[in-house]
Amino acid sequence: EYLQWLNTAGPISLHKDLCGKVVVLDFFTYCCINCLHLLPDLHTLERQYSDKDGLIIVGVHSAKFPNEKVLDNIKSAVLRYNIVHPVVNDADATLWHELEVSCWPTLVILGPRGNMLFSLVGEGHREKLFLFTSITLKFYKERGQIKDNNIGIKLYRDTLPPSPLLFPGKVTVDNSGERLVIADTGHHRILVTQKNGQILHTIGGPSSGRRDGRFSEAAFNSPQGIAIKNNIIYVADTENHLIRKIDLELEMVTTVAGIGIQGVDKEGGAKGEEQPISSPWDVVFGNSISGTQEGDVLWIAMAGTHQVWALMLEGGKLPKGSDLKKGVCLRFAGSGNEENRNNAYPHKAGFAQPSGISLASEEPWNCLFVADSESSTVRTISLKDGAVKHLVGGERDPLNLFAFGDVDGAGINAKLQHPLGVTWDKKRKLLYVADSYNHKIKVVDPKMKNCATLAGTGEASDVIGSSFAQSTFNEPGGLCVEENGRLMYVADTNNHQIKVLDLETKILSMLPILNPEACDVPDNLPVQKDKITNLPKLPKSAPVLQLPSLTVAPGQTIRFLLKLTLPPDSKLNEEAPNSWFITAEDNTWLLQGQCLSGEIKDVSCQIIIPFQLPRSCLSAEAILAVKACLYYCSKGSNACMMKGVSFSQPLQIASTNQGSLTQVELIHAFLTN
C-alpha cells in the first residue's frame, strides 16, 4: 500500500480492494523483450474479463536497471506500451522477494482471499494463462466468493496533452540530407519530413493495426527501425513482427517479411512473407558479397530472438554463406540464446536483445555495429567472415547481463546502460551510441575502443543547454548522422522530440514538426480538383510573360524569385486576398505534393517560391505557370484595382543531373491605368 501506483485513483490494497477478485500479477521490467511479448496476451485477457467479472491484472514493475526504478520512466513505459491495468512500482523488489519470484516475466495467479494458486514463468504460456484464469473464475463464482465491485482505474494517458510525436523510437536521414524519416512509435506511424521539420508524408497511425495499402489506409504497430534509399523505406514494424516496405512514389505500403505473429524460428531461410520473425527493432542497408547492386541486403536487429538477421533484397551471398535467392529472410549471427558471447563463428555467438544496428562498409572496418541492449554493450560483426567481437561495455562473463554503469573508458572498462541505438559517422570514422538508460549520447573510436560522453548530463530531463554537455535527454532510442557529417539527429524518445546536434558548431536544437496544413495541398495527397478551382482567376487583361526554356532534372528544385512593383503613389490593399499560385494546365502530375499557393503581404521584398520536380516525370516537356494576383489602391482615390500577371515557364526534363538548385527571377512592374 505504501508503494507508488499508476493507472489507479490511489494505492490498492491486496487484502481490502482485491478481496473477492482473481488477481493476475505480472512481474515485469520494461526493458525486457520477453515481458513485452506477454503484453498482447494480457490485453486480450482483460478485454475478455473485466473487474466486474472478478478479474484484475496488476503489473508489478520490479526493475532490472537502476534507471527503471524511477517512477517517471515507468510512467513513460506504461504509455508507450499502452498498459491499461494498474501498475505498482516495486522498486526495492519487496513483492518480488515476498512471492519468491526469480525471473522476468513471471505471472502469479491469486485467488479471492489473496491465496497463491499458480505461477507461469517466461513468455509463451497464453493457453495455460487463459485456461487457468477461466477455471479459477468459474470455480470461485460457483462458490459465491467473487465480488463485482469496480476498482478505481484512472489511466495516466488521459492526463497528458497531445504532442506531434509520441515516443519516437528511431530517426534516419536520406543520402541527400534533405529528408528525415521518423518512427513516431507511439502514434504507430512513419513521418517523412524536410530537414526543417515540414511534414511531407504521414504513413499510418494514429491507432495501431496491421494493414498494407495506400498511405491513408496503412497501419503499423509500434514501428521502430527505418532505412531509406531513394524513394524506398524499410520499416521494422516491431509489435506486428513484420518488415514493411514504403514506396514514396507509388504511395504504397507492403509487407516483405514476417507473418504478423511472433515467430520462434531461430534459423529462417524461407521467403520473407512466409518467414515468421520476432520483434525486429532496427534495420540498415548493406551489401552482399557477390552483389552488383549497392544496398541489396537489409540487416535486421532481431531483438525478440537475440539475433541479427538478413533479408535479401536481391539474389546474392552473405559472408561464409551460399547463394541465396531474392526475398529470402534468414539468421546471420546469434545462437538465439540471450547472452553476451563473442565468437569467431557467427552462429555460436550470443546477443541479448540487439536493438540498434549500423554499417561501416569501408576498410579496415567492414562490419556491422550492434547496440546489444540487455548486455549493455556495443559489439561488431565482421562482414568478411561473420566473427562477432566486443567493442565497449559489459564484462567478460557471457552470462552476466548485469555489467552496466555510466563510465567513460576503453573497451570493457567503459560502461553503458541499455543502449538502443548506434550510427556510424563516415566522415570522422567514429561511432555514436544512444546510451538510453544513461540519457546520454556517447562517442566511440573503434580503433582505440575508447568510449566518451558527447552529450547529456545523465539526468533524465529536457534541457537545451548552451553546450552538448549541459543539454539533457530522456531515454534516447535512436540516432543518425547525415552523409556530410554535419548534423546528427537524435530520437529523444521520452521527451517526444527529435533533437538536432550540429557536430561542427556544437549547438543543440529541437526539430519543430510542422504540419502540412501550412501549405494548401498536403504532400501525401494527389492534387485535389476543388483546390485547383479555388485558386483566383486572373483578369483577362493580365499579361502572360514567356520565360526562356529551362533544362531541369527529376527531383531538382527550382527557386522562383518573384519581384513585383506597384505603380507610383499606390499601395497594396492588405485586407484583400493578394496571392501567388502555380498551375500546369496539361501536366497536373507536376503539381503533386507541391505547395501551390501563398499569400503576398508585402511587395517591397522579393517572394521566394520553391518548386521541386517529381522524382519520376511523366513527360520530357512541360509548361509551368506562376501567377500573381494583387489588389492595390491609388493613394489619392478610393478606387482599388485587381491586377494579375502570369509567368509561363517551359521545362525540358533531362535525365542527367543539372545541379540541385536553379533560381529563376520573375520580375514585373504594374503600370497605372
XYZ file of C-alpha atoms in Angstrom:
673
model
C 0.000 0.000 0.000
C 2.954 2.322 0.662
C 4.240 1.664 -2.899
C 3.747 4.053 -5.862
C 0.820 3.158 -8.139
C -0.025 4.083 -11.746
C -3.335 3.914 -13.661
C -5.291 3.992 -10.377
C -7.108 6.683 -8.393
C -4.939 5.780 -5.371
C -2.960 2.922 -3.797
C -4.573 -0.531 -3.927
C -4.533 -2.984 -1.024
C -4.368 -6.677 -1.820
C -6.369 -7.533 1.281
C -9.038 -4.796 1.084
C -9.535 -3.710 -2.554
C -8.645 -7.009 -4.222
C -10.537 -9.220 -1.809
C -13.124 -11.193 -3.827
C -11.116 -10.885 -7.065
C -8.958 -13.288 -9.043
C -5.704 -11.367 -9.462
C -3.041 -11.896 -12.129
C 0.240 -10.318 -11.013
C 2.566 -9.657 -13.949
C 6.129 -9.261 -12.661
C 7.878 -7.299 -15.412
C 10.655 -4.855 -16.179
C 10.021 -2.536 -19.095
C 13.324 -3.120 -20.919
C 12.742 -6.864 -21.265
C 11.577 -8.110 -24.664
C 10.062 -11.273 -23.137
C 7.950 -9.069 -20.850
C 6.793 -7.053 -23.878
C 5.852 -10.267 -25.693
C 3.426 -11.053 -22.828
C 1.503 -7.769 -23.045
C -0.745 -8.746 -26.027
C -1.880 -11.833 -24.031
C -2.746 -9.641 -21.045
C -4.551 -7.111 -23.306
C -6.705 -9.930 -24.713
C -7.381 -11.352 -21.248
C -8.545 -8.003 -19.854
C -10.815 -7.491 -22.873
C -12.383 -10.897 -22.140
C -12.881 -10.450 -18.367
C -13.363 -7.120 -16.564
C -13.181 -6.300 -12.858
C -16.983 -6.773 -12.833
C -16.360 -10.393 -13.902
C -13.954 -10.681 -10.990
C -10.563 -10.420 -12.758
C -7.897 -7.811 -12.049
C -4.484 -7.697 -13.720
C -1.771 -5.829 -11.818
C 1.612 -5.079 -13.352
C 4.357 -5.370 -10.735
C 7.348 -3.433 -12.041
C 10.457 -4.946 -10.438
C 13.340 -3.146 -12.112
C 16.462 -4.724 -13.592
C 18.299 -1.449 -14.322
C 18.569 1.438 -11.799
C 17.032 3.769 -14.393
C 13.883 1.624 -14.394
C 13.212 2.251 -10.700
C 12.321 5.893 -11.403
C 8.545 6.386 -11.430
C 8.598 8.867 -14.339
C 10.378 6.323 -16.536
C 7.822 3.639 -15.642
C 5.060 6.155 -16.492
C 6.630 6.564 -19.932
C 6.757 2.776 -20.423
C 3.108 2.402 -19.342
C 2.165 4.943 -22.024
C 4.493 3.553 -24.661
C 3.183 0.010 -24.344
C -0.443 1.082 -23.804
C -0.773 -0.687 -20.438
C -4.290 -0.010 -19.123
C -4.269 -2.055 -15.889
C -2.912 -0.888 -12.509
C 0.886 -0.910 -12.208
C 2.849 -0.804 -8.965
C 6.474 0.336 -8.728
C 8.178 -2.470 -6.789
C 11.484 -0.543 -6.900
C 13.069 -2.368 -3.957
C 11.758 -5.775 -5.129
C 9.628 -6.153 -1.963
C 6.804 -8.054 -3.702
C 9.342 -9.878 -5.884
C 11.030 -11.363 -2.792
C 7.787 -11.912 -0.875
C 6.396 -14.111 -3.634
C 9.813 -15.671 -4.351
C 9.884 -14.569 -7.989
C 13.198 -15.269 -9.720
C 12.903 -14.169 -13.356
C 11.182 -11.797 -15.774
C 8.415 -12.225 -16.828
C 6.578 -14.229 -14.146
C 2.793 -14.375 -13.833
C 1.328 -15.214 -10.416
C -2.409 -16.001 -10.140
C -4.020 -15.307 -6.756
C -7.427 -16.430 -5.518
C -10.074 -14.122 -3.959
C -8.511 -14.362 -0.473
C -5.048 -13.453 -1.744
C -4.111 -17.134 -1.810
C -1.439 -18.088 -4.361
C -2.731 -20.592 -6.927
C -0.398 -20.801 -9.942
C 2.696 -19.217 -11.379
C 3.840 -19.137 -15.020
C 7.497 -18.364 -15.695
C 8.681 -16.850 -19.027
C 6.663 -15.986 -22.133
C 4.610 -18.263 -24.386
C 2.040 -19.657 -21.903
C -1.022 -17.997 -23.425
C -3.224 -21.146 -23.481
C -2.392 -22.028 -19.860
C -2.979 -18.432 -18.733
C -6.452 -18.333 -20.331
C -7.322 -21.848 -19.111
C -6.201 -21.243 -15.503
C -7.967 -17.863 -15.368
C -11.306 -19.131 -16.718
C -11.284 -22.235 -14.455
C -10.399 -20.145 -11.381
C -13.137 -17.555 -12.074
C -15.730 -20.327 -12.650
C -14.677 -22.234 -9.514
C -14.923 -19.241 -7.162
C -18.070 -17.829 -8.827
C -19.906 -21.086 -8.205
C -18.938 -20.790 -4.542
C -20.127 -17.161 -4.347
C -16.675 -15.841 -3.485
C -16.324 -13.362 -6.379
C -17.259 -9.691 -5.866
C -18.293 -7.481 -8.811
C -17.160 -4.108 -7.383
C -15.137 -1.679 -9.517
C -11.509 -0.903 -8.863
C -10.722 2.813 -9.250
C -8.899 2.822 -12.600
C -7.615 6.228 -13.700
C -5.446 5.978 -16.805
C -2.261 8.025 -16.730
C -2.503 8.624 -20.504
C -5.762 10.578 -20.057
C -3.922 13.299 -18.114
C -1.485 14.206 -20.915
C -1.645 16.987 -23.518
C -1.362 15.903 -27.186
C 2.043 16.231 -28.882
C 3.129 15.961 -32.559
C 5.400 13.000 -31.721
C 4.807 10.243 -29.166
C 7.804 8.154 -28.078
C 9.693 8.413 -31.380
C 11.996 5.364 -31.327
C 14.255 5.891 -34.345
C 15.196 8.533 -36.903
C 17.148 8.336 -40.158
C 18.198 10.758 -42.891
C 18.383 10.141 -46.644
C 21.642 10.396 -48.628
C 20.895 13.952 -49.757
C 20.428 15.113 -46.154
C 17.205 16.837 -47.255
C 14.652 14.321 -45.924
C 14.248 12.773 -42.485
C 12.280 9.639 -41.696
C 10.913 9.413 -38.140
C 9.421 6.342 -36.477
C 6.662 8.048 -34.471
C 6.355 4.851 -32.462
C 3.622 5.823 -30.000
C 1.410 7.149 -32.812
C 2.077 3.942 -34.831
C 3.116 5.903 -37.878
C 6.080 6.888 -40.037
C 6.706 10.558 -40.836
C 8.806 11.803 -43.725
C 9.819 15.432 -43.219
C 12.038 18.061 -44.771
C 15.072 18.950 -42.690
C 13.188 21.990 -41.352
C 10.563 19.614 -39.890
C 7.865 20.259 -42.520
C 5.880 17.021 -42.900
C 5.967 15.605 -46.429
C 4.224 12.267 -45.794
C 2.277 10.768 -42.903
C 2.057 6.986 -43.234
C -0.225 5.039 -40.885
C -1.418 5.936 -37.366
C -2.656 7.210 -35.033
C -4.024 3.805 -33.937
C -2.145 0.532 -34.158
C -3.094 -2.107 -36.717
C -1.736 -4.293 -39.468
C -2.719 -3.197 -42.975
C -0.928 -2.798 -46.280
C -2.163 -0.371 -48.942
C -2.225 3.364 -49.606
C -0.674 5.733 -47.070
C -4.080 6.769 -45.715
C -5.170 3.166 -45.031
C -1.866 1.525 -43.983
C -1.358 0.594 -40.319
C 1.666 -0.273 -38.153
C 2.121 -1.408 -34.555
C 4.867 0.452 -32.637
C 7.318 0.722 -35.555
C 10.996 1.212 -34.642
C 13.946 0.989 -37.073
C 13.782 2.596 -40.538
C 16.144 2.718 -43.521
C 15.704 4.917 -46.623
C 17.275 4.646 -50.063
C 15.994 6.859 -52.913
C 12.226 6.643 -52.514
C 12.028 3.298 -50.711
C 11.814 2.980 -46.919
C 12.043 -0.278 -44.973
C 10.442 -0.378 -41.513
C 10.929 -2.692 -38.531
C 7.220 -2.972 -37.613
C 8.157 -4.255 -34.179
C 4.950 -5.309 -32.479
C 3.465 -6.712 -35.699
C 6.649 -8.841 -36.073
C 6.952 -7.678 -39.692
C 9.305 -5.850 -42.051
C 7.333 -3.363 -44.158
C 8.279 -1.537 -47.345
C 7.107 2.003 -48.117
C 7.253 3.226 -51.723
C 7.111 7.038 -51.681
C 6.466 7.281 -55.426
C 3.606 4.790 -55.569
C 2.475 5.877 -52.069
C 2.009 2.237 -51.102
C 2.929 0.083 -48.094
C 3.619 -3.651 -48.486
C 4.892 -6.452 -46.222
C 8.216 -8.059 -47.189
C 8.964 -10.283 -44.177
C 7.089 -11.835 -41.267
C 3.604 -13.300 -40.940
C 2.159 -10.925 -38.321
C 2.588 -13.193 -35.320
C 5.644 -13.656 -33.154
C 7.994 -16.278 -34.604
C 10.119 -18.716 -32.619
C 12.217 -19.957 -35.572
C 15.876 -19.137 -34.907
C 17.281 -20.087 -38.316
C 14.925 -18.824 -41.024
C 15.608 -19.334 -44.705
C 12.075 -19.097 -46.114
C 10.846 -16.387 -48.466
C 10.292 -13.188 -46.492
C 6.497 -13.089 -46.385
C 6.350 -16.766 -45.296
C 9.106 -16.457 -42.663
C 7.937 -15.818 -39.062
C 10.158 -13.284 -37.236
C 10.183 -11.842 -33.707
C 10.228 -8.164 -32.656
C 12.567 -6.658 -35.262
C 13.943 -3.474 -33.653
C 16.247 -1.871 -36.233
C 17.186 -2.159 -39.934
C 20.080 -0.943 -42.088
C 21.053 -1.386 -45.750
C 24.159 -3.451 -46.562
C 25.828 -5.198 -49.480
C 26.041 -8.882 -50.297
C 29.459 -10.299 -51.161
C 28.679 -11.185 -54.757
C 26.081 -8.494 -55.427
C 26.376 -5.920 -58.170
C 23.897 -3.542 -56.556
C 24.505 -1.205 -53.622
C 22.170 -1.892 -50.713
C 20.999 -5.354 -51.816
C 20.741 -6.690 -48.228
C 18.636 -5.414 -45.342
C 20.297 -6.234 -41.998
C 17.828 -6.643 -39.126
C 18.425 -6.379 -35.367
C 16.002 -9.157 -34.297
C 15.542 -8.266 -30.627
C 12.917 -10.959 -29.993
C 15.238 -13.889 -30.773
C 18.507 -12.144 -29.716
C 19.956 -12.376 -33.224
C 20.930 -10.406 -36.337
C 19.066 -11.469 -39.492
C 19.292 -10.574 -43.185
C 16.598 -10.011 -45.805
C 17.930 -10.482 -49.343
C 16.599 -7.581 -51.444
C 18.370 -9.149 -54.462
C 19.961 -12.576 -55.003
C 23.477 -12.854 -53.564
C 25.827 -14.298 -50.959
C 26.406 -13.413 -47.305
C 29.854 -13.811 -45.673
C 30.734 -17.533 -45.434
C 27.328 -18.393 -46.907
C 25.998 -19.995 -50.068
C 23.979 -18.346 -52.854
C 20.643 -17.009 -51.669
C 17.590 -16.105 -53.718
C 15.971 -12.677 -53.695
C 13.402 -12.361 -50.900
C 14.941 -14.932 -48.538
C 14.998 -13.948 -44.843
C 17.413 -15.746 -42.513
C 19.541 -15.603 -39.365
C 23.091 -14.318 -39.897
C 24.526 -14.136 -36.365
C 23.474 -15.227 -32.887
C 22.553 -18.642 -31.494
C 19.257 -17.351 -30.119
C 20.421 -17.758 -26.515
C 20.277 -14.496 -24.573
C 23.923 -13.892 -23.674
C 26.937 -11.679 -24.260
C 29.018 -14.270 -26.131
C 31.638 -13.332 -28.717
C 32.778 -15.990 -31.168
C 34.609 -16.366 -34.476
C 31.600 -18.399 -35.680
C 28.573 -16.117 -36.038
C 26.034 -18.867 -35.227
C 27.795 -19.649 -31.942
C 27.873 -16.036 -30.758
C 25.134 -14.813 -28.423
C 23.348 -11.447 -28.244
C 20.961 -10.038 -25.647
C 18.147 -8.113 -27.282
C 20.045 -6.314 -30.070
C 18.123 -3.077 -30.634
C 20.301 -0.886 -32.874
C 22.415 -1.652 -35.940
C 24.689 0.401 -38.196
C 27.073 -0.338 -41.059
C 30.669 0.724 -41.700
C 31.317 -0.807 -45.120
C 34.729 0.807 -45.652
C 38.070 -0.801 -44.783
C 39.522 -1.514 -42.286
C 36.154 -1.824 -40.501
C 33.852 -3.593 -42.956
C 31.481 -4.546 -40.152
C 28.094 -4.123 -38.544
C 27.962 -2.308 -35.190
C 25.266 -3.654 -32.852
C 23.760 -1.935 -29.789
C 23.171 -5.019 -27.625
C 20.808 -3.529 -25.079
C 20.408 -6.192 -22.381
C 24.150 -6.874 -22.113
C 24.790 -3.089 -22.146
C 27.473 -3.498 -24.821
C 28.284 -2.462 -28.367
C 29.504 -5.395 -30.490
C 30.844 -5.766 -34.038
C 30.086 -8.401 -36.661
C 32.727 -8.737 -39.380
C 31.361 -8.693 -42.915
C 34.397 -10.656 -44.103
C 33.870 -13.776 -42.002
C 30.955 -13.080 -39.623
C 33.144 -13.052 -36.475
C 31.408 -11.375 -33.526
C 33.639 -9.234 -31.290
C 33.300 -6.976 -28.279
C 33.767 -3.219 -28.721
C 32.734 -1.452 -25.478
C 30.761 -2.086 -22.281
C 29.667 -5.192 -20.382
C 32.156 -7.706 -18.999
C 33.907 -10.945 -19.952
C 31.473 -13.487 -18.486
C 29.000 -14.113 -21.342
C 26.213 -14.953 -18.881
C 26.478 -11.778 -16.793
C 23.899 -9.362 -18.226
C 24.161 -7.033 -15.207
C 27.508 -5.377 -16.061
C 26.095 -1.907 -16.641
C 27.002 1.579 -15.461
C 27.940 5.003 -16.768
C 31.720 5.070 -17.150
C 33.791 6.610 -19.936
C 36.828 4.492 -20.819
C 38.227 1.905 -23.196
C 36.758 -1.491 -24.106
C 35.487 -3.442 -21.130
C 36.315 -0.574 -18.740
C 33.658 1.577 -20.395
C 30.149 1.004 -19.047
C 26.775 1.667 -20.709
C 23.177 1.147 -19.547
C 20.787 -0.488 -22.048
C 21.949 1.253 -25.271
C 19.299 1.148 -28.022
C 20.910 2.923 -30.987
C 24.196 3.192 -32.917
C 25.168 5.186 -36.009
C 28.419 5.412 -37.980
C 29.946 8.772 -38.884
C 31.771 8.080 -42.182
C 33.447 11.448 -42.214
C 35.096 11.254 -38.782
C 35.336 7.414 -38.591
C 33.512 7.462 -35.253
C 30.522 5.582 -33.858
C 27.799 7.364 -31.884
C 25.756 5.435 -29.324
C 22.358 6.246 -27.827
C 23.158 5.179 -24.240
C 19.454 5.124 -23.495
C 19.141 4.456 -19.769
C 22.038 6.816 -19.006
C 20.200 9.527 -21.027
C 23.383 10.298 -22.957
C 24.911 10.208 -26.414
C 28.337 8.559 -26.335
C 31.052 8.574 -28.985
C 33.251 5.522 -29.642
C 36.524 5.460 -31.559
C 36.541 1.861 -32.856
C 40.299 1.968 -33.454
C 41.197 2.716 -29.827
C 37.963 1.175 -28.417
C 37.577 4.408 -26.493
C 34.099 5.486 -25.332
C 33.301 9.021 -24.077
C 30.218 11.123 -23.323
C 29.398 13.509 -26.172
C 26.098 14.962 -24.913
C 23.806 14.680 -21.904
C 24.364 15.060 -18.163
C 22.996 11.665 -17.121
C 19.848 13.290 -15.765
C 16.553 12.423 -17.459
C 15.066 15.774 -18.428
C 14.599 18.096 -21.375
C 17.140 20.923 -21.252
C 18.553 22.542 -24.389
C 21.754 23.912 -22.896
C 24.425 26.196 -24.292
C 26.614 23.151 -24.966
C 26.189 19.402 -25.615
C 27.444 18.639 -22.094
C 24.800 20.847 -20.448
C 21.884 19.531 -22.518
C 19.761 16.610 -21.358
C 17.818 13.710 -22.893
C 15.281 11.171 -21.667
C 15.904 7.603 -22.853
C 17.052 8.451 -26.399
C 16.342 5.384 -28.575
C 17.875 6.117 -31.985
C 20.180 8.463 -33.861
C 21.649 9.150 -37.302
C 24.293 11.360 -38.901
C 23.865 12.957 -42.324
C 26.245 11.864 -45.080
C 28.349 15.054 -44.941
C 28.865 14.609 -41.185
C 27.416 17.986 -40.157
C 24.181 17.219 -38.325
C 23.222 14.402 -36.003
C 19.530 13.722 -35.334
C 18.536 12.003 -32.074
C 15.167 10.387 -31.339
C 14.782 11.695 -27.764
C 12.122 9.107 -27.075
C 10.624 10.011 -23.686
C 10.815 13.739 -24.463
C 8.695 13.079 -27.600
C 11.147 15.053 -29.749
C 13.848 14.884 -32.373
C 16.935 16.762 -31.225
C 19.433 18.180 -33.741
C 23.137 18.255 -32.814
C 25.385 20.336 -35.051
C 28.680 18.430 -34.795
C 30.681 21.392 -36.083
C 29.302 24.327 -34.075
C 28.357 22.051 -31.114
C 24.923 23.715 -30.956
C 21.909 21.598 -29.976
C 18.334 22.413 -31.038
C 14.928 20.793 -31.327
C 13.372 19.845 -34.675
C 9.939 21.513 -34.943
C 7.356 19.190 -36.503
C 5.359 21.360 -38.916
C 2.061 20.119 -40.224
C 1.397 20.223 -43.961
C -1.692 22.366 -43.235
C 0.667 25.331 -43.671
C 0.503 24.504 -47.375
C -2.638 24.418 -49.494
C -2.022 20.907 -50.729
C -0.917 18.235 -48.277
C 2.084 16.464 -49.722
C 0.722 12.985 -49.292
C -2.437 13.553 -51.331
C -2.868 13.813 -55.068
C -3.759 17.316 -56.219
C -7.398 17.827 -55.346
C -9.632 19.211 -58.068
C -11.525 21.563 -55.751
C -8.267 23.099 -54.541
C -7.408 23.991 -58.127
C -10.811 25.571 -58.791
C -10.473 27.647 -55.597
C -7.451 29.457 -56.989
C -8.253 33.033 -58.081
C -8.891 33.764 -61.744
C -6.659 36.428 -63.244
C -8.296 39.345 -65.045
C -8.348 38.972 -68.852
C -6.004 41.937 -69.122
C -3.289 40.155 -67.131
C -0.121 39.866 -69.262
C 1.431 36.432 -69.886
C 5.225 36.730 -69.813
C 7.112 33.995 -71.678
C 10.304 32.887 -69.941
C 13.227 31.174 -71.701
C 13.059 27.378 -71.612
C 14.790 25.751 -68.641
C 16.531 22.353 -68.634
C 15.923 20.524 -65.367
C 16.250 17.012 -63.918
C 13.724 14.899 -61.985
C 13.809 15.716 -58.263
C 15.529 19.067 -58.842
C 14.377 22.220 -57.033
C 13.596 25.457 -58.891
C 13.513 28.576 -56.743
C 11.313 31.263 -58.286
C 12.107 34.784 -57.061
C 9.009 36.915 -57.531
C 9.690 40.702 -57.642
C 6.612 42.864 -58.264
C 6.438 46.656 -58.202
C 3.270 48.733 -57.951
C 2.657 51.996 -59.813
C 3.972 55.104 -58.014
C 1.590 56.500 -55.394
C -0.279 53.244 -54.884
C -0.300 50.831 -52.011
C -1.210 47.184 -51.537
C -4.669 46.599 -50.086
C -3.620 44.345 -47.223
C -7.187 43.258 -46.435
C -7.604 41.711 -49.904
C -6.530 38.140 -50.858
C -3.233 39.032 -52.562
C -1.614 35.792 -53.593
C 0.693 33.821 -55.880
C -0.188 30.391 -57.257
C 1.167 27.741 -59.594
C -0.720 25.884 -62.340
C 0.232 23.402 -65.050
C -2.716 23.034 -67.433
C -1.911 19.762 -69.185
C 0.670 18.464 -66.737
C -1.018 18.218 -63.347
C 1.419 15.409 -62.411
C 3.954 18.195 -61.866
C 1.868 19.584 -59.031
C 1.588 16.519 -56.796
C 2.788 17.234 -53.313
C 3.674 20.880 -54.001
C 2.727 23.975 -52.079
C 0.613 25.551 -54.850
C -0.219 28.982 -53.467
C 0.700 31.536 -50.871
C -0.173 34.962 -49.599
C 1.576 38.153 -50.675
C 1.702 40.508 -47.714
C 4.391 42.905 -48.852
C 5.691 43.705 -52.348
C 8.734 45.648 -51.167
C 10.734 42.426 -50.742
C 11.040 39.521 -53.159
C 8.884 36.437 -52.599
C 10.665 33.072 -52.740
C 8.611 30.241 -54.248
C 10.323 26.819 -54.103
C 9.196 24.149 -56.557
C 10.557 20.606 -56.604
C 10.123 18.471 -59.701
C 8.736 14.980 -59.042
C 11.363 12.251 -58.970
C 9.515 10.407 -61.690
C 8.495 12.667 -64.575
C 5.746 11.612 -66.958
C 6.959 13.554 -69.993
C 10.104 15.242 -71.305
C 8.480 18.660 -71.769
C 6.038 20.633 -69.673
C 4.909 24.196 -69.044
C 4.571 25.585 -65.552
C 2.710 28.849 -64.918
C 3.481 31.031 -61.895
C 0.761 33.635 -61.422
C 0.236 36.540 -59.069
C -2.945 38.398 -58.233
C -2.745 41.784 -56.435
C -5.260 44.322 -55.174
C -3.909 47.829 -54.794
C -5.286 51.333 -54.347
C -4.086 54.690 -55.642
C -3.232 56.826 -52.654
C -5.421 59.736 -53.698
C -8.537 57.818 -54.712
C -10.986 55.329 -53.369
C -10.534 53.054 -56.360
C -8.986 49.670 -55.825
C -7.586 47.687 -58.770
C -7.299 43.969 -59.144
C -4.279 43.188 -61.322
C -2.605 39.978 -62.326
C 0.426 38.621 -64.128
C 1.294 35.154 -65.377
C 4.829 33.842 -65.990
C 4.994 30.922 -68.399
C 7.996 28.666 -67.734
C 8.662 25.933 -70.335
C 10.607 22.970 -68.886
C 12.838 20.500 -70.746
C 13.257 17.490 -68.473
C 16.613 15.770 -68.923
C 17.715 12.598 -67.183
C 21.149 13.948 -66.351
C 21.631 15.929 -63.195
C 21.709 19.699 -63.715
C 22.813 20.593 -60.173
C 20.490 20.634 -57.224
C 19.089 24.177 -57.322
C 18.179 26.619 -60.082
C 16.966 30.181 -59.497
C 14.569 31.959 -61.837
C 13.733 35.638 -61.413
C 10.132 36.676 -62.101
C 10.100 40.466 -62.466
C 7.087 42.626 -63.352
C 6.107 46.247 -62.812
C 2.382 47.077 -62.814
C 1.567 50.281 -64.677
C -1.065 52.875 -63.836
C -4.279 52.501 -65.785
